[in-house]
PDB file of C-alpha atoms and ligand atoms in Angstrom:
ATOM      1  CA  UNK A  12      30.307 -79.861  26.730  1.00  0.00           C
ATOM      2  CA  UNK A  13      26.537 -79.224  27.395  1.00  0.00           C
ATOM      3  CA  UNK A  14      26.154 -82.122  25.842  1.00  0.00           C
ATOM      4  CA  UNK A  15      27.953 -84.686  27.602  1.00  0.00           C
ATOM      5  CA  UNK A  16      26.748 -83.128  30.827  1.00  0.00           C
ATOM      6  CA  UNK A  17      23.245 -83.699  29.366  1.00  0.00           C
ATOM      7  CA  UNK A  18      24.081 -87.433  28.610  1.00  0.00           C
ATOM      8  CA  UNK A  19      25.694 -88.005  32.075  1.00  0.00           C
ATOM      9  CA  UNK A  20      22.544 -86.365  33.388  1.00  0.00           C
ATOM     10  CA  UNK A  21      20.184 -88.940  31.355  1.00  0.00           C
ATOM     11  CA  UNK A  22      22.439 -92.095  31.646  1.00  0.00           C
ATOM     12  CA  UNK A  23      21.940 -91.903  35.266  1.00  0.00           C
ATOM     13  CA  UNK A  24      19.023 -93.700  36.581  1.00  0.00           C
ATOM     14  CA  UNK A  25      18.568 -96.138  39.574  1.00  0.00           C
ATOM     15  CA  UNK A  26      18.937 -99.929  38.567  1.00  0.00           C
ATOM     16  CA  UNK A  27      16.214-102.465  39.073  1.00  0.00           C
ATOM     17  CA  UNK A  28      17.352-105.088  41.698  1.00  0.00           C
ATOM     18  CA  UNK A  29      16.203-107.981  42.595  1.00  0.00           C
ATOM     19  CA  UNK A  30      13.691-107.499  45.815  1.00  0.00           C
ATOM     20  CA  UNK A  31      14.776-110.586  48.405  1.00  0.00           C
ATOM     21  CA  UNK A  32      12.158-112.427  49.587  1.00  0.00           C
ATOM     22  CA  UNK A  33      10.905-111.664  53.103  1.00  0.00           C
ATOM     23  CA  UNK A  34      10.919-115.966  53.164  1.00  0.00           C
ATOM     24  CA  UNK A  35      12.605-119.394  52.237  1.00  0.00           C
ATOM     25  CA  UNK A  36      11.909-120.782  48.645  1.00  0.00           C
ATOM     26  CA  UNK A  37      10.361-123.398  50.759  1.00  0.00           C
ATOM     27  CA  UNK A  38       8.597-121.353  53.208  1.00  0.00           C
ATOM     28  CA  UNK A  39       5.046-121.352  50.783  1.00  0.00           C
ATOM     29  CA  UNK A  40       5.063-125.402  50.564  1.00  0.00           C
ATOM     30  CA  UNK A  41       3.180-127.284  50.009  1.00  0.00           C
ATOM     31  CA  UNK A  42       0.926-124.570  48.006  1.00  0.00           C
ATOM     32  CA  UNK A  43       4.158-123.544  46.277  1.00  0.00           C
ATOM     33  CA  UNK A  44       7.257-125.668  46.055  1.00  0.00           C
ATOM     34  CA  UNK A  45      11.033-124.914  46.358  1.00  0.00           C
ATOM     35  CA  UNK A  46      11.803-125.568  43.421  1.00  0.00           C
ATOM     36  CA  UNK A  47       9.157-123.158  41.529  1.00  0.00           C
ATOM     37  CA  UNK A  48      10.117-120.442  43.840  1.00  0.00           C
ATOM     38  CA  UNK A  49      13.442-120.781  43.546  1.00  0.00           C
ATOM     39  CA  UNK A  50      13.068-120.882  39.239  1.00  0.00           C
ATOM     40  CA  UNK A  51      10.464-118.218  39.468  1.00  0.00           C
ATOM     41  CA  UNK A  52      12.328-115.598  41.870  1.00  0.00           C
ATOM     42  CA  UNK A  53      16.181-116.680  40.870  1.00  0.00           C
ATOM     43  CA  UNK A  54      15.676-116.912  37.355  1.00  0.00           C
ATOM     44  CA  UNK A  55      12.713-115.300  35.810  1.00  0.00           C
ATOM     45  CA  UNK A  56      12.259-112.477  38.161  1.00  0.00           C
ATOM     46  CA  UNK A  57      15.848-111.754  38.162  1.00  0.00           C
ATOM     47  CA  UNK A  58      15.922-112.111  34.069  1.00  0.00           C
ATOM     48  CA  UNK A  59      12.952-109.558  34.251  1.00  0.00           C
ATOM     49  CA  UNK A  60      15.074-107.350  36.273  1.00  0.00           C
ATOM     50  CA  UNK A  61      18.422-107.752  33.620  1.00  0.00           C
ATOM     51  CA  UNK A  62      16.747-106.915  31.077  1.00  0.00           C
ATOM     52  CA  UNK A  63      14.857-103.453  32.153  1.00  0.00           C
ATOM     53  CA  UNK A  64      18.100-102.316  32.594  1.00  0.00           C
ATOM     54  CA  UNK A  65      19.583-103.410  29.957  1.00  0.00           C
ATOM     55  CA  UNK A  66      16.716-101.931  27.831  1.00  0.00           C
ATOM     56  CA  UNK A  67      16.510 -98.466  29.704  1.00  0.00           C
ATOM     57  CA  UNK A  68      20.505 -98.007  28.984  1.00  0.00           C
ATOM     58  CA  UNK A  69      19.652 -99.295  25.449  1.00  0.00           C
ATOM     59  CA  UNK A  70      16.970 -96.527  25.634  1.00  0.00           C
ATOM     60  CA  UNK A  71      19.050 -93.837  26.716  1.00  0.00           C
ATOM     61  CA  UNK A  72      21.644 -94.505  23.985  1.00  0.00           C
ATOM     62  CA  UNK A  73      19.313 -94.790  21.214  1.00  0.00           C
ATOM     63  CA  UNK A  74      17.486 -91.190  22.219  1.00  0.00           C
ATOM     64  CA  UNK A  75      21.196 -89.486  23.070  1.00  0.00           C
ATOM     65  CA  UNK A  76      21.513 -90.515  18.958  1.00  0.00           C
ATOM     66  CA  UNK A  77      17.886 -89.816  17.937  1.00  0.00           C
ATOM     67  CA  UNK A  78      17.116 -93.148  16.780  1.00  0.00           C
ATOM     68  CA  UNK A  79      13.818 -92.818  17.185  1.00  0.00           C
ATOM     69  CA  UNK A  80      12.657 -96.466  15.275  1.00  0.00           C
ATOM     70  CA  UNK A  81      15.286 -98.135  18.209  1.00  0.00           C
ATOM     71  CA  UNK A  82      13.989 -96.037  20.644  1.00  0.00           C
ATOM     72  CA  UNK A  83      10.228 -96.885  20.179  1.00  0.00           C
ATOM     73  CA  UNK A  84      11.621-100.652  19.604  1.00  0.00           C
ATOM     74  CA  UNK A  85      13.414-100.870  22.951  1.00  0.00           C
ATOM     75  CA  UNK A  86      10.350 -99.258  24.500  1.00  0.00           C
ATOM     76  CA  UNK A  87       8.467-102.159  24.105  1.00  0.00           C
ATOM     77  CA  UNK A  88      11.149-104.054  25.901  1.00  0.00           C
ATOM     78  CA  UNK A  89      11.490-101.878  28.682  1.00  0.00           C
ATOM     79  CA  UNK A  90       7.671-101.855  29.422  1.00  0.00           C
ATOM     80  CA  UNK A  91       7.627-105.368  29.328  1.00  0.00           C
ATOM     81  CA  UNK A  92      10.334-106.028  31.596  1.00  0.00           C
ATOM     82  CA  UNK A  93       9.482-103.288  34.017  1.00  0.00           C
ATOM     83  CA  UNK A  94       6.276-104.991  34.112  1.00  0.00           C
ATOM     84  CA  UNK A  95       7.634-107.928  34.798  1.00  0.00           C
ATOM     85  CA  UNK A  96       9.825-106.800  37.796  1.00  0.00           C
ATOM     86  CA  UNK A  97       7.038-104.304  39.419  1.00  0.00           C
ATOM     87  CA  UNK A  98       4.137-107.175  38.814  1.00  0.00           C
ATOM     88  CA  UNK A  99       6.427-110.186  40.432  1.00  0.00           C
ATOM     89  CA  UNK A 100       7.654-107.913  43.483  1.00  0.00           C
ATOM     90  CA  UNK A 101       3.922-107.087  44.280  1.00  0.00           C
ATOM     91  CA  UNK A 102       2.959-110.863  43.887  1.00  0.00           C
ATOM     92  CA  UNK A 103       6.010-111.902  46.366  1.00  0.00           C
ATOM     93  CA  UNK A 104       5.532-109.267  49.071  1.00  0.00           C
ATOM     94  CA  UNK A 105       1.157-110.334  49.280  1.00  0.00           C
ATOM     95  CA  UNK A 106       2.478-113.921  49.929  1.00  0.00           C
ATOM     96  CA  UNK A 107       3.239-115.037  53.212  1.00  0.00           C
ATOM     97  CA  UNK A 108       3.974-119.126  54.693  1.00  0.00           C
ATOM     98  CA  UNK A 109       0.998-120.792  57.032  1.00  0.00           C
ATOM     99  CA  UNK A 110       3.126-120.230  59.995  1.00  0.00           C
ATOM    100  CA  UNK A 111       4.015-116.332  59.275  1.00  0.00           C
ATOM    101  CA  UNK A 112       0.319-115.243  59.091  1.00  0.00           C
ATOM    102  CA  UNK A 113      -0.567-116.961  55.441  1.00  0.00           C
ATOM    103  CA  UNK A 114      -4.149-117.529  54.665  1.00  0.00           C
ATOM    104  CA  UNK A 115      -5.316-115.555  57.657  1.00  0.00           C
ATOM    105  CA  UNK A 116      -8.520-113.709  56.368  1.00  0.00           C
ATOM    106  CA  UNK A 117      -9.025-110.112  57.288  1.00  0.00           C
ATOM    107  CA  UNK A 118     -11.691-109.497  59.641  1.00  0.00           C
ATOM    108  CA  UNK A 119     -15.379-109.194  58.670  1.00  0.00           C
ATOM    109  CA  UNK A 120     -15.467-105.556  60.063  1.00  0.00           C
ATOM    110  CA  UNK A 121     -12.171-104.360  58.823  1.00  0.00           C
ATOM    111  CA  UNK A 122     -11.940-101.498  56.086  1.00  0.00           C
ATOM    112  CA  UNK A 123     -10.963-103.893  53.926  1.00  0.00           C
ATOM    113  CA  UNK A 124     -13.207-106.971  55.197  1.00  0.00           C
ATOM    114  CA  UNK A 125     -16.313-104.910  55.032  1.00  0.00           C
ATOM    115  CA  UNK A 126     -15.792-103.570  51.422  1.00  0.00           C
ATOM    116  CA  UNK A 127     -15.247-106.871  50.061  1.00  0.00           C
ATOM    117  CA  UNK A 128     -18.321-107.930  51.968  1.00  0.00           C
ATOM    118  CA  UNK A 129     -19.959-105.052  50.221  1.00  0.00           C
ATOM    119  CA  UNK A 130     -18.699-105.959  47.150  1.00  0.00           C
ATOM    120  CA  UNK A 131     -19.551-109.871  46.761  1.00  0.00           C
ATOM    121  CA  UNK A 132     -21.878-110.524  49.954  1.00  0.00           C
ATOM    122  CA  UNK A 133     -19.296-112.817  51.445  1.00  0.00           C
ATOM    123  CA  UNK A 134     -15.547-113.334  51.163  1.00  0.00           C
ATOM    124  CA  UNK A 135     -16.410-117.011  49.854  1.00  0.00           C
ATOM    125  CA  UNK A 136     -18.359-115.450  47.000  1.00  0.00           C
ATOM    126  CA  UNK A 137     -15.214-112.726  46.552  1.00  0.00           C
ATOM    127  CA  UNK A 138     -12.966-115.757  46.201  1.00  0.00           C
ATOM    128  CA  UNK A 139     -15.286-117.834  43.985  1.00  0.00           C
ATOM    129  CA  UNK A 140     -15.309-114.324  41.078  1.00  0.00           C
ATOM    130  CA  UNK A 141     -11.548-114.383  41.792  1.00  0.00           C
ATOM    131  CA  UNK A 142     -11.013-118.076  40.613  1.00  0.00           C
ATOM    132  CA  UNK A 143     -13.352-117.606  38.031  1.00  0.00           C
ATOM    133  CA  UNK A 144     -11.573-114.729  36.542  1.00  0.00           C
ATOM    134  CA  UNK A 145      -8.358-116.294  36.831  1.00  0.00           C
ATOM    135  CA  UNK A 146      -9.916-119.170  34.460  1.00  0.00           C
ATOM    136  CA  UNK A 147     -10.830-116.544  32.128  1.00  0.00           C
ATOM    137  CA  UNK A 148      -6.934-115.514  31.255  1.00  0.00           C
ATOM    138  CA  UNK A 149      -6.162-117.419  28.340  1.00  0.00           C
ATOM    139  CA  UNK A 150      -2.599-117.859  28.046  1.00  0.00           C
ATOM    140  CA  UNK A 151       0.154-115.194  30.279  1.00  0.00           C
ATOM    141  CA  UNK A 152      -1.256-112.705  32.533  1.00  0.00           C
ATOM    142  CA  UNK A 153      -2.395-111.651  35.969  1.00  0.00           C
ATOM    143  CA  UNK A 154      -5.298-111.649  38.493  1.00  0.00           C
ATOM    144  CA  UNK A 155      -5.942-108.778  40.588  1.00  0.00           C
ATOM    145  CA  UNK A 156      -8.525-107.520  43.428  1.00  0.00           C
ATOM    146  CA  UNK A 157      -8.277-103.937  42.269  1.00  0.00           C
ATOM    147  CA  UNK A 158      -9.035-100.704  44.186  1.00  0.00           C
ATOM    148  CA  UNK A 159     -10.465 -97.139  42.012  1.00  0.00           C
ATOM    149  CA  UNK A 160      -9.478 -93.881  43.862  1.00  0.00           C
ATOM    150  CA  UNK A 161     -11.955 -92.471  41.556  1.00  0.00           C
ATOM    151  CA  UNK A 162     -15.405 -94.536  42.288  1.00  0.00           C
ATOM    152  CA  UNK A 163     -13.842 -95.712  45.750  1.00  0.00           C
ATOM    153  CA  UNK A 164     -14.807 -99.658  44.615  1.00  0.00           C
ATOM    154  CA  UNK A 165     -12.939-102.819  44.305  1.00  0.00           C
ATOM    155  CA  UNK A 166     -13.230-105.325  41.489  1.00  0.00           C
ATOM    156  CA  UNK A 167     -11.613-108.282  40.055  1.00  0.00           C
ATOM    157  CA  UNK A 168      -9.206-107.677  37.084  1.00  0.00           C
ATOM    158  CA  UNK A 169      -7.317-109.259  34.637  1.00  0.00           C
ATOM    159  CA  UNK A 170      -3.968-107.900  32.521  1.00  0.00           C
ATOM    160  CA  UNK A 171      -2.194-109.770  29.797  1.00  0.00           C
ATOM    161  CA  UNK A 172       1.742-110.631  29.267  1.00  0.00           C
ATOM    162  CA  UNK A 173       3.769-108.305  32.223  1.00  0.00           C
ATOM    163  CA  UNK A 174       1.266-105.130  31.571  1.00  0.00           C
ATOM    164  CA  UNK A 175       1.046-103.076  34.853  1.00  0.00           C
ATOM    165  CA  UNK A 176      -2.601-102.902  36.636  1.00  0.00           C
ATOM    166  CA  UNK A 177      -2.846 -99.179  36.884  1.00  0.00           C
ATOM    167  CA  UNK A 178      -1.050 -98.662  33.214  1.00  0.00           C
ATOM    168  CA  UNK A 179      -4.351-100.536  32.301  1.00  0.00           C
ATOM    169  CA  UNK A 180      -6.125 -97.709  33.854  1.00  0.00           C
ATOM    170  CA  UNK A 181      -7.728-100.442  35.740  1.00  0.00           C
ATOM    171  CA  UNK A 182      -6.824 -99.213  39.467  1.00  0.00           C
ATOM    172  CA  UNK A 183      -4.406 -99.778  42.250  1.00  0.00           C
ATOM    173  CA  UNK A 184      -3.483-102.908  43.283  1.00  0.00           C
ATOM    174  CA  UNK A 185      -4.267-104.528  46.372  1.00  0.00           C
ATOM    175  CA  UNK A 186      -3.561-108.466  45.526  1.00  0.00           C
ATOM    176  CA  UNK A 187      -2.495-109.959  42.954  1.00  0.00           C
ATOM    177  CA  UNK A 188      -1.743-113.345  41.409  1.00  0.00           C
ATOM    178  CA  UNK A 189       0.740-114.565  39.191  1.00  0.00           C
ATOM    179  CA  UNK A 190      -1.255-117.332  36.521  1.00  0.00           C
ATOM    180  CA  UNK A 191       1.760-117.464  33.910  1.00  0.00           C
ATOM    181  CA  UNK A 192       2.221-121.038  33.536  1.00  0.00           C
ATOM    182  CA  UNK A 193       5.702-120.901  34.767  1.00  0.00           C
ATOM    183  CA  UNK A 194       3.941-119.677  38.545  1.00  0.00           C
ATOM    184  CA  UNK A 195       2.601-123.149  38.546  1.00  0.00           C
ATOM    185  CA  UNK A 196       3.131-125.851  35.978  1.00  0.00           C
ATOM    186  CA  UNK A 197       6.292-127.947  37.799  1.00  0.00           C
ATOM    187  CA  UNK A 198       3.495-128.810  40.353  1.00  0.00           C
ATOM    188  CA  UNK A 199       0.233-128.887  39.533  1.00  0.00           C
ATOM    189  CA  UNK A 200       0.467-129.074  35.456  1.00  0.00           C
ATOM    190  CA  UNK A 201      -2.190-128.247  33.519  1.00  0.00           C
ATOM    191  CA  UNK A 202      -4.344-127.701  36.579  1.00  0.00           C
ATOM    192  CA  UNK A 203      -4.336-123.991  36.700  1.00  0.00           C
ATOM    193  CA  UNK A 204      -7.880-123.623  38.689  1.00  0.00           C
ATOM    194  CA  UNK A 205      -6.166-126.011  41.249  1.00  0.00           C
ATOM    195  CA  UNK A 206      -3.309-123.757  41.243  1.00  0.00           C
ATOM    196  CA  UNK A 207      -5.677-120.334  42.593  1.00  0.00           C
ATOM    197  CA  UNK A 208      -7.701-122.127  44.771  1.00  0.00           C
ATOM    198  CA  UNK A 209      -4.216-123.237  46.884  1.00  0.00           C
ATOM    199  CA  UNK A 210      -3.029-119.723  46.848  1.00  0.00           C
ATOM    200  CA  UNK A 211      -5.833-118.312  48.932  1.00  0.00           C
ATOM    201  CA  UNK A 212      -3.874-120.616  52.257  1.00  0.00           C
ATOM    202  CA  UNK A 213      -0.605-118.526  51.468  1.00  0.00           C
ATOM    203  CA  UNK A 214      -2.399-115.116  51.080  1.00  0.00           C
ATOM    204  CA  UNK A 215      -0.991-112.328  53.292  1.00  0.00           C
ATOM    205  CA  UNK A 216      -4.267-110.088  53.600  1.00  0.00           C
ATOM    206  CA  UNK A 217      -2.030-108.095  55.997  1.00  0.00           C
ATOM    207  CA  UNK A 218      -0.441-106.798  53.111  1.00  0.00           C
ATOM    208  CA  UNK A 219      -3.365-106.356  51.391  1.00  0.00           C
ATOM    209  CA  UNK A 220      -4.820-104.433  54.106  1.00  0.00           C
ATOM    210  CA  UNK A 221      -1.825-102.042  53.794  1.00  0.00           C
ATOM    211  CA  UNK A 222      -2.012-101.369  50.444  1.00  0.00           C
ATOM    212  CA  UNK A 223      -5.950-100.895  50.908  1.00  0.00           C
ATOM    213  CA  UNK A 224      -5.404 -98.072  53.728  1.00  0.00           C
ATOM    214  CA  UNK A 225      -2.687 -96.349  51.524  1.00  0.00           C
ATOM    215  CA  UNK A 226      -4.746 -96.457  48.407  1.00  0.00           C
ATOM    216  CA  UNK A 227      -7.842 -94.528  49.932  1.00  0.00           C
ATOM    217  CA  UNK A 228      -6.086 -92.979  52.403  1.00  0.00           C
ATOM    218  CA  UNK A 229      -8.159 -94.139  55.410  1.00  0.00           C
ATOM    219  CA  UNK A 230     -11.627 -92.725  53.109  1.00  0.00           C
ATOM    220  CA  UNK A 231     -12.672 -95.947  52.839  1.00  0.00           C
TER     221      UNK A 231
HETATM  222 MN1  MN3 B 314       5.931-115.015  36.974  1.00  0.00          MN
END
């Protein structure tokens, strides 16, 4: 008896869904086309999502049995996955089309406009490091202008495969940009720098600003 109460207790946990997108697949052309988005949110995002739960229920089943080789197996799986579904909601939600706000910059003497100021000198120097580092992922991961509670800075990061900025230890996330090939490859190829450079005119630094205020809860 206690026990099946303790499995119903552990088999329940919320589901991963797929986030919808707050535009049209082709809202982000020409930077990003309909037909990536609509691959890269309908199909890999949403296999991302499938899986974590299908790995988490896998999971639970293998702990309720105490195989603890299948557990640490599926663990793997369930990290990635989750990864992938936290990483590519962030990524969709700091994106916004030209005519919705995309590409505006914040201003020079906003929280967030004078750190990076403070930071790099100028926002064209912030973006320059950004591209740079972006060129310096070889093979799948993520670009990030990072925020740490701790020192109160920002800083450009990079994280391999689906691995989560702050499960990096690397700091909160404020922006972030998908350079997996599949975020790009159906348009510009093998011209990945080409790629990050666009992104900046579909960049919704409103967002960005949002997550910078919650992050150092207005201490900035
Ligand atoms: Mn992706």
């Amino acid at each position: 008896m206690f026990n099946r109460l303790l499995a119903r207790k552990f088999s329940s946990f919320t589901k991963a869904s797929l986030p919808s997108l707050p535009y049209g697949y082709g809202d982000l052309a020409p930077v990003i086309s309909a037909e990536i988005m609509e691959l890269h949110h309908g199909k890999h995002h949403q296999k991302y999502v499938d899986q974590y739960n299908l790995n988490v229920e896998k999971l639970q089943a293998a702990l309720a049995k105490g195989d603890h080789k299948l557990a640490s197996d599926t663990a793997k799986n369930v990290r990635f996955n989750g990864g992938g579904h936290v990483n590519h909601s962030l990524y969709w939600e700091n994106l916004a089309p030209v005519n919705k706000a995309g590409g505006d910059m914040p201003s020079k003497t906003s929280p967030i406009g004078k750190s990076i100021i403070q930071h790099w000198g100028s926002f064209d120097s912030f973006l320059d490091n950004f591209n740079t580092k972006a060129e310096e992922v070889q093979g799948s991961g993520w670009v990030w202008l990072a925020y740490d509670p701790k020192t109160k800075g920002l800083s450009i990061q990079k994280t391999m495969d689906q691995n989560i900025l702050s499960g990096e230890g690397l700091g909160e996330p404020l922006l972030t940009v998908d350079v997996w090939e599949h975020a790009y490859y159906l348009q510009y190829k093998n011209q990945k720098p080409n790629y990050v450079k666009k992104i900046w005119e579909i960049m919704n630094w409103k967002v960005v600003e949002k997550r910078f205020d919650t992050a150092c809860q207005m201490k900035c």
